GROMACS .gro file of C-alpha atoms in nm:
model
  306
    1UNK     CA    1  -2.004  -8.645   1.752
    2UNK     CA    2  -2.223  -8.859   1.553
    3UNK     CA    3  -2.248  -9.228   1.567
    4UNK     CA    4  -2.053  -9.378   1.328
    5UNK     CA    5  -1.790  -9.093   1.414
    6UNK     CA    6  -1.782  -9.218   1.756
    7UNK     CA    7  -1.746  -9.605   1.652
    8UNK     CA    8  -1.481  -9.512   1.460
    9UNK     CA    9  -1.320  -9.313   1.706
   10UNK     CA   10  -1.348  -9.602   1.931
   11UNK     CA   11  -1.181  -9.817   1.630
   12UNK     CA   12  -0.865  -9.620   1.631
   13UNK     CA   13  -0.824  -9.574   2.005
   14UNK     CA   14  -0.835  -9.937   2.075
   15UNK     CA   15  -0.593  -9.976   1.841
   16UNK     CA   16  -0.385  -9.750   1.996
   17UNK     CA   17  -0.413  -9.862   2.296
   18UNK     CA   18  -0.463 -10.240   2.253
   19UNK     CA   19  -0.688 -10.222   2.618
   20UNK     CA   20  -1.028 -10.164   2.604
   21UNK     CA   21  -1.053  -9.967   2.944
   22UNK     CA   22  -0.693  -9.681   2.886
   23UNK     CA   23  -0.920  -9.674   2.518
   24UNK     CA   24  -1.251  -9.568   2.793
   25UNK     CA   25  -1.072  -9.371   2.950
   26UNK     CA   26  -0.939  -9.114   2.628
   27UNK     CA   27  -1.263  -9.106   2.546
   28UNK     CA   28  -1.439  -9.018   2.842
   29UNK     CA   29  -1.651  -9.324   2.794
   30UNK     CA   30  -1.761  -9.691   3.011
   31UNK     CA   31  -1.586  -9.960   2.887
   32UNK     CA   32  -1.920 -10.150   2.827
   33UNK     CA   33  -2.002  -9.867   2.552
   34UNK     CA   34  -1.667  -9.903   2.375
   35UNK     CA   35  -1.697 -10.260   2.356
   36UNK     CA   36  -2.089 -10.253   2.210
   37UNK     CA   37  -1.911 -10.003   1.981
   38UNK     CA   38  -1.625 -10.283   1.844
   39UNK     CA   39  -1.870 -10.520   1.832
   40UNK     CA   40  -2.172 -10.319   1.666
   41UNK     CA   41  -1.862 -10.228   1.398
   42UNK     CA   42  -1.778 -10.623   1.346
   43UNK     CA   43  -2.116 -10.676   1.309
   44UNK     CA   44  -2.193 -10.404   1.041
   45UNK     CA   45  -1.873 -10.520   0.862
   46UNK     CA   46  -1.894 -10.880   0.895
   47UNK     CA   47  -1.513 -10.926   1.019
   48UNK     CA   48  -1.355 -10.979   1.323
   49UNK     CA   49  -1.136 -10.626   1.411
   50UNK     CA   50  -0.972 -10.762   1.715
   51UNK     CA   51  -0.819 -11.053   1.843
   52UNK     CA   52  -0.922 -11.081   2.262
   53UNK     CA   53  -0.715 -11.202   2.524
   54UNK     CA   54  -0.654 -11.148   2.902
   55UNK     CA   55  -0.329 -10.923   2.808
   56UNK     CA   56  -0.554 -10.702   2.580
   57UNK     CA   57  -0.679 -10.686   2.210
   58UNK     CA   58  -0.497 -10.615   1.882
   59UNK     CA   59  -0.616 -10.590   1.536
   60UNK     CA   60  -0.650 -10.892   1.328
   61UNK     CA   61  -0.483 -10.915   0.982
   62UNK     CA   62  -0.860 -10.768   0.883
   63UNK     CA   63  -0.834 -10.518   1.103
   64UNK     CA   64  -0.521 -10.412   0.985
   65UNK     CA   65  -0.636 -10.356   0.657
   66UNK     CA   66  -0.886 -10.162   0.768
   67UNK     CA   67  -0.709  -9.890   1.007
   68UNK     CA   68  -0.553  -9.679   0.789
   69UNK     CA   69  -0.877  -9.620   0.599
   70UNK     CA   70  -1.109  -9.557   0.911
   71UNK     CA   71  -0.840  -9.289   1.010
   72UNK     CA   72  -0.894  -9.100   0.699
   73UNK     CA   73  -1.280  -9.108   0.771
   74UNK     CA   74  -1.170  -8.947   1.089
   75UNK     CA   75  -0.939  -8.675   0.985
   76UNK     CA   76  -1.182  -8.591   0.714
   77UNK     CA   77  -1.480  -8.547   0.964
   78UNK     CA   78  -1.256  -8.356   1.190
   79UNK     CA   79  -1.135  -8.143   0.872
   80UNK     CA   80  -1.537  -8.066   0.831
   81UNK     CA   81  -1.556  -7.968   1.130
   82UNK     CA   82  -1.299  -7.760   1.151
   83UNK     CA   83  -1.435  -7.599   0.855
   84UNK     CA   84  -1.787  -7.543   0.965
   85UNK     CA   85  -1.665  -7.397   1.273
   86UNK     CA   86  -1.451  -7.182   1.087
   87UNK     CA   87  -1.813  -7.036   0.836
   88UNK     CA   88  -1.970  -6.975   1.202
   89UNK     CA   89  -1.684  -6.765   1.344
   90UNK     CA   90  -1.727  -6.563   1.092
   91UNK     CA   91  -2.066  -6.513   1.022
   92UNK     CA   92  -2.112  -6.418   1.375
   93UNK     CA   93  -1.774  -6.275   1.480
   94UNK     CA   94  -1.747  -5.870   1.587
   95UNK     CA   95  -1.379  -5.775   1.435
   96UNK     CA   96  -1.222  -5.443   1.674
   97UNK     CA   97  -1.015  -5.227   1.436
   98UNK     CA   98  -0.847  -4.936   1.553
   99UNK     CA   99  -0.741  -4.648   1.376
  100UNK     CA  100  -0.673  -4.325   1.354
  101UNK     CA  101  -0.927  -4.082   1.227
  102UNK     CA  102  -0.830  -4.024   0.825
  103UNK     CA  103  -0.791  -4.424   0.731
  104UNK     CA  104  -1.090  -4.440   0.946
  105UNK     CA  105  -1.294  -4.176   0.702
  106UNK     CA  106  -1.172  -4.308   0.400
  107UNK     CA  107  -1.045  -4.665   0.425
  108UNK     CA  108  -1.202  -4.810   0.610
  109UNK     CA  109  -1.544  -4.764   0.534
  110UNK     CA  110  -1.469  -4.907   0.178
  111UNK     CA  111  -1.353  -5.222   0.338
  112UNK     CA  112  -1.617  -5.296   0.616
  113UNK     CA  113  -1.878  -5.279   0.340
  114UNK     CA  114  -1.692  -5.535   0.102
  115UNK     CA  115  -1.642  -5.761   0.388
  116UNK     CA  116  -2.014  -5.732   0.471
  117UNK     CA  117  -2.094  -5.818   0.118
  118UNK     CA  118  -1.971  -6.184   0.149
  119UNK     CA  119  -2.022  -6.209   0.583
  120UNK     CA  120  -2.386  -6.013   0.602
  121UNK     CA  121  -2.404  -6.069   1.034
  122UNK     CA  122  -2.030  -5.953   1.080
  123UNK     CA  123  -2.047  -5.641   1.312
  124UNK     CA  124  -1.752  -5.370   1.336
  125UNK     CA  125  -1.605  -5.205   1.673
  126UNK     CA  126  -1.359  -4.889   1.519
  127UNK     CA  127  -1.143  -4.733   1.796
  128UNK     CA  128  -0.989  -4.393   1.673
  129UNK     CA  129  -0.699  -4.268   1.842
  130UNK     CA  130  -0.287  -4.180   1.784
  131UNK     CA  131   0.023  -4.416   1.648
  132UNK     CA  132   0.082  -4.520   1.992
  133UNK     CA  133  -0.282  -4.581   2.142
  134UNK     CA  134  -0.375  -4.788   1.844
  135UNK     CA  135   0.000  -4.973   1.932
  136UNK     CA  136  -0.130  -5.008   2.245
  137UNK     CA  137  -0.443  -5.146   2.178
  138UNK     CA  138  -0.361  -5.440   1.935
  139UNK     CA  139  -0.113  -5.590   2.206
  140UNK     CA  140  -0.288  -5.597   2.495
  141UNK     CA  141  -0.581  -5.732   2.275
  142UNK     CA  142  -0.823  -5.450   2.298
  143UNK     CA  143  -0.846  -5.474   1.899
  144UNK     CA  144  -0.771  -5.750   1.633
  145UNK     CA  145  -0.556  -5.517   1.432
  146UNK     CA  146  -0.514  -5.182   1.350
  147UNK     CA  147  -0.369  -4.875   1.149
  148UNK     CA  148  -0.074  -4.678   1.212
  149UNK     CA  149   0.247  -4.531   1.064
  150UNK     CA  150   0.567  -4.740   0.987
  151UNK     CA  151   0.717  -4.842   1.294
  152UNK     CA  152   0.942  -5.093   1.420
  153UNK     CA  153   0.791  -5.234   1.807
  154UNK     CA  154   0.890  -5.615   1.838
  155UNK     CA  155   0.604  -5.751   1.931
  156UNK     CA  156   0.408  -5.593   1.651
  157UNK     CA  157   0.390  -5.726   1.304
  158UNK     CA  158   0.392  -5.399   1.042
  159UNK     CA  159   0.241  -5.493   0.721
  160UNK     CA  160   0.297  -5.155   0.473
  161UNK     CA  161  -0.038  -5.086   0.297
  162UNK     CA  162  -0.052  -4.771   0.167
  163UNK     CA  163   0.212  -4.469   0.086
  164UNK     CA  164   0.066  -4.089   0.211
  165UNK     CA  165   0.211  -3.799   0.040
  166UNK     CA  166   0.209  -3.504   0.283
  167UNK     CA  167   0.132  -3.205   0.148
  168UNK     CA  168   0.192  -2.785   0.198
  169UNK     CA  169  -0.115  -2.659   0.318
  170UNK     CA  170  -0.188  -2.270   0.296
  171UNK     CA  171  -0.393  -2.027   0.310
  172UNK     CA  172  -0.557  -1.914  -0.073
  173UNK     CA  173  -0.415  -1.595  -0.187
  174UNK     CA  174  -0.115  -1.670   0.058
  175UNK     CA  175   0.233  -1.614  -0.153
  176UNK     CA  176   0.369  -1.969  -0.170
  177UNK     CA  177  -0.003  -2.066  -0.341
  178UNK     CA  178   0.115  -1.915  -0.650
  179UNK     CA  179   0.415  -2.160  -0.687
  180UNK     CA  180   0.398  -2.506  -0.828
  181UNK     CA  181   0.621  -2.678  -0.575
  182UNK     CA  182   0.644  -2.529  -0.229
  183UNK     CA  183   1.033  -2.580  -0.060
  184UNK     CA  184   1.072  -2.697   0.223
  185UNK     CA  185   1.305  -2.365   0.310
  186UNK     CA  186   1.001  -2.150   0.276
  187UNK     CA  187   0.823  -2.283   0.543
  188UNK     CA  188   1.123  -2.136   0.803
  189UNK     CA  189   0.984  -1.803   0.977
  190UNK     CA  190   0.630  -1.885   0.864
  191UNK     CA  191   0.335  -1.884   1.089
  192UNK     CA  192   0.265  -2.237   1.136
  193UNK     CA  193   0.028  -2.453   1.283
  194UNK     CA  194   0.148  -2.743   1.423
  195UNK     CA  195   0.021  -3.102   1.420
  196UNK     CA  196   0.128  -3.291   1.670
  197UNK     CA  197   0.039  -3.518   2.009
  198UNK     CA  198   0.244  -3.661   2.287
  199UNK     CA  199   0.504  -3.937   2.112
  200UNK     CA  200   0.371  -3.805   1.811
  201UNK     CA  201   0.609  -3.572   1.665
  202UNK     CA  202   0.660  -3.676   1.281
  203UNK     CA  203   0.582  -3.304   1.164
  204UNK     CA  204   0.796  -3.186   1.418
  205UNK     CA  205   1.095  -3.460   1.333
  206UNK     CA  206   1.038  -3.369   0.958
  207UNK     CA  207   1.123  -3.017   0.973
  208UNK     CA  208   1.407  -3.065   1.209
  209UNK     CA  209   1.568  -3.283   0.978
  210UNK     CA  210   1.615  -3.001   0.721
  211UNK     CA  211   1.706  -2.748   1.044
  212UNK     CA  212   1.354  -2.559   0.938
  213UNK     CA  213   1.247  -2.347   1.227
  214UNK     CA  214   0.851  -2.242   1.146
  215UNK     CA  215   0.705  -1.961   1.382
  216UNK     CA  216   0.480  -2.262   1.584
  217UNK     CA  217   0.147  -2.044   1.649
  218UNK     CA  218  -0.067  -2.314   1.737
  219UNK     CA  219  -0.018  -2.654   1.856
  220UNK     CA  220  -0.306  -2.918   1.818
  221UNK     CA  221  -0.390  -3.327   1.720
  222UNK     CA  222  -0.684  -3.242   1.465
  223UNK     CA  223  -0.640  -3.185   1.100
  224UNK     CA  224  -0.982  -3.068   1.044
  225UNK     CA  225  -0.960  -2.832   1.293
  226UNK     CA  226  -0.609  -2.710   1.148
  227UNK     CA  227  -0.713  -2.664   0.770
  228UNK     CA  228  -1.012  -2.451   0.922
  229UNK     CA  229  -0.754  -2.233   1.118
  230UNK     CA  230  -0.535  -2.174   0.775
  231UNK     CA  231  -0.825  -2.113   0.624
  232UNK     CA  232  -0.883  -1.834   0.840
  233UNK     CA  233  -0.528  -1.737   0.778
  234UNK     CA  234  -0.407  -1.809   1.102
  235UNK     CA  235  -0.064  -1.998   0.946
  236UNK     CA  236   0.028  -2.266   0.717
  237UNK     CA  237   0.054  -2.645   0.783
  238UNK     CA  238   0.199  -3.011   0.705
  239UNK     CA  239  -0.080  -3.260   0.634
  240UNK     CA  240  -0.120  -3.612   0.504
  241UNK     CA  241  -0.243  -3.640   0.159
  242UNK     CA  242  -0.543  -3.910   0.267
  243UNK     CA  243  -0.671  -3.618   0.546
  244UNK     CA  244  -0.725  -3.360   0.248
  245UNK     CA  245  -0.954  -3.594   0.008
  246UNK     CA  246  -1.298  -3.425  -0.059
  247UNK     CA  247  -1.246  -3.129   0.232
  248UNK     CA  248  -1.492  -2.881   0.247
  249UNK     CA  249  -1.240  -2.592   0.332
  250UNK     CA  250  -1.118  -2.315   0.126
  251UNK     CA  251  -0.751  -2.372   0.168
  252UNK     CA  252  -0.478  -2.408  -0.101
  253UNK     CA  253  -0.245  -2.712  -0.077
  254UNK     CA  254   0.073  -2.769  -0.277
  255UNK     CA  255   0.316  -3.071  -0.281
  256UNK     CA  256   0.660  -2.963  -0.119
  257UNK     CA  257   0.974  -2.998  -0.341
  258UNK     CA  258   1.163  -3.301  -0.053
  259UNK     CA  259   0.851  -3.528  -0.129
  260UNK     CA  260   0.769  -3.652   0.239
  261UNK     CA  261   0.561  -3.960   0.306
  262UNK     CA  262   0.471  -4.179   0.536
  263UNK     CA  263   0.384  -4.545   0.514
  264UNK     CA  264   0.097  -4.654   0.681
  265UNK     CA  265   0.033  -4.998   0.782
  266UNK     CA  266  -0.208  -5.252   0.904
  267UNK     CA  267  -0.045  -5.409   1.198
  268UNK     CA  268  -0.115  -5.737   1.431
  269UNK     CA  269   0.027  -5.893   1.740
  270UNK     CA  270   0.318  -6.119   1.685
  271UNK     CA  271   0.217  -6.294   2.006
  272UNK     CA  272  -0.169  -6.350   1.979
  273UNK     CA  273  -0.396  -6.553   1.736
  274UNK     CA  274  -0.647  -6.339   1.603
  275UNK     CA  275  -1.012  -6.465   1.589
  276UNK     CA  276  -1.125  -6.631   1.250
  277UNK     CA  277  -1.345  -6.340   1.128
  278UNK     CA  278  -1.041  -6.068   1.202
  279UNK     CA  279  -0.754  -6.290   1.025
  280UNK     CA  280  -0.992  -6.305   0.731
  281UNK     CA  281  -1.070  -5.943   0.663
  282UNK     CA  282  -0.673  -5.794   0.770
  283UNK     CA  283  -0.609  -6.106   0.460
  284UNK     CA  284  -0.859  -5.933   0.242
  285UNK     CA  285  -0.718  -5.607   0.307
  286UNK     CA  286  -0.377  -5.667   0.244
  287UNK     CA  287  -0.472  -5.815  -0.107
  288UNK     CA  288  -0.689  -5.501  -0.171
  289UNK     CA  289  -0.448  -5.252  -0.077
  290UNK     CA  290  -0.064  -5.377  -0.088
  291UNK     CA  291  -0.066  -5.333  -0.446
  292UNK     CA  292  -0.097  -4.964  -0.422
  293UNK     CA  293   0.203  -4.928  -0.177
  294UNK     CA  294   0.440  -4.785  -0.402
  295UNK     CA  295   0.662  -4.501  -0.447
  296UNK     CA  296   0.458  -4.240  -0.596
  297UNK     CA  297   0.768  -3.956  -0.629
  298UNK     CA  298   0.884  -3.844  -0.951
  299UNK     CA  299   1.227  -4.014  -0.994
  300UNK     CA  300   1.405  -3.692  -0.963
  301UNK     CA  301   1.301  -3.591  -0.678
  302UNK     CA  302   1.433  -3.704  -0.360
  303UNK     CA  303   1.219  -3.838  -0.112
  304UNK     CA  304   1.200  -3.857   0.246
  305UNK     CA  305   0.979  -4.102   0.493
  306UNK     CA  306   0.875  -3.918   0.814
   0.00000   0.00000   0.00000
């Protein structure tokens, strides 16, 4: 704290107070130092601050006058402060994200390097995993935030970000590639290749919901891995639309007539604060990305979130 701070510090607490030693005390000081301090500030100002007496002190008509102004000094220093503490968290901070893996191949990457544009020394932790690991993570405080699909836990706050087609994904030369629109009824008694993980069943859910019953060949939490098994024509799949950007695999994928989607969001704990460096990139990312959340289906076809 510097000096004048401190004087004025002392100022206000006296006044407070009205006894120089409880006015020590909050401050953690002797009461010989917070008197020197009164009187250096009568001095300086030429005006008496306090009236003395053996049942305390209390301002003079002077120092009356003068109160209101030395507790703006005070807020404004503290606001400073507050500030410059603030520039420092962030130029110094590490912000944990997790994730799972196709935000973190193309979202995320776009977004750490803006960030680093304006915070050069900020470092990145990304923790890939499912829905319910990255869940996991952000409330027990293992990451700031993180990315997952639509949900609804209670102690998380879901913040929609960005709408994911999901796509038909076949074989090339395979007879629904030839369509324009792949239904959702000719997926039942196809070889399929499932994706899907513990809780993680939103494939699974999707075609139940339209009683489709695919021949499930293969059962397996990778989408790479999957679009290199159709393309060896070991079945057909489901996949998200942000998984098949710029895939090196000869594979043929079609939209499907329903128009499934899921929404995936950037989620925090409703229970912790998040550190200054983390609460300023999740705000940058929700103004980057919340304006393209919207409904991408044609408006005569139906829709359906999974």
């Amino acid at each position: 704290m510097s000096g004048n701070l401190q004087k004025y510090t002392a100022f206000l607490e006296v006044s407070k107070f009205k006894n120089m030693s409880h006015a020590a005390d909050s401050m953690n000081i002797s009461q010989p130092s917070i008197s020197k301090m009164i009187s250096d500030l009568e001095k300086e100002w030429g005006v008496p601050l306090f009236n003395r007496s053996r049942r305390g002190v209390t301002l003079t008509p002077d120092g009356e006058r003068i109160l209101p102004f030395v507790k703006r000094i005070c807020d404004c220093e503290h606001s400073i402060q507050n500030v410059i503490d603030e520039i420092k968290g962030i130029e110094n901070g590490i912000i944990k994200i997790g994730s799972f893996s196709s935000v973190a191949t193309h979202i995320i990457p776009n977004l750490t390097s803006k960030f680093k544009k304006k915070y050069n020394n900020v470092d990145f932790e990304i923790l890939l995993g499912d829905y319910t690991e990255v869940e996991e993570w952000v409330i027990s405080g293992r990451v700031d935030f993180g990315f997952v699909k639509q949900s609804d836990n209670p102690q998380l706050q879901y913040i929609p970000i960005y709408r994911d087609q999901i796509r038909a994904v076949l074989p090339q030369n395979h007879r629904l590639s030839k369509q324009d629109i792949v239904s959702i009824k000719d997926f039942e008694n196809e070889d399929f290749i499932l994706l899907e993980k513990n809780k993680n069943t939103e494939i699974s859910d999707f075609l139940a919901q339209y009683n489709i019953s695919p021949e499930i060949k293969y059962t397996l939490w990778d989408d790479y891995a999957i679009m290199s098994m159709v393309e060896s024509k070991m079945g057909i799949s489901i996949l998200h639309d942000l998984v098949l950007k710029r895939i090196p695999y000869c594979i043929c994928v079609k939209p499907i007539d329903v128009q499934p989607y899921r929404d995936i969001c950037l989620i925090k704990s409703k229970n912790k604060e998040m550190p200054v460096a983390a609460s300023k990139m999740l705000s940058m990312i929700v103004n980057d990305l919340s304006s393209e959340h919207t409904d991408k289906t044609e408006p005569s076809v139906q829709k359906k979130n999974i």
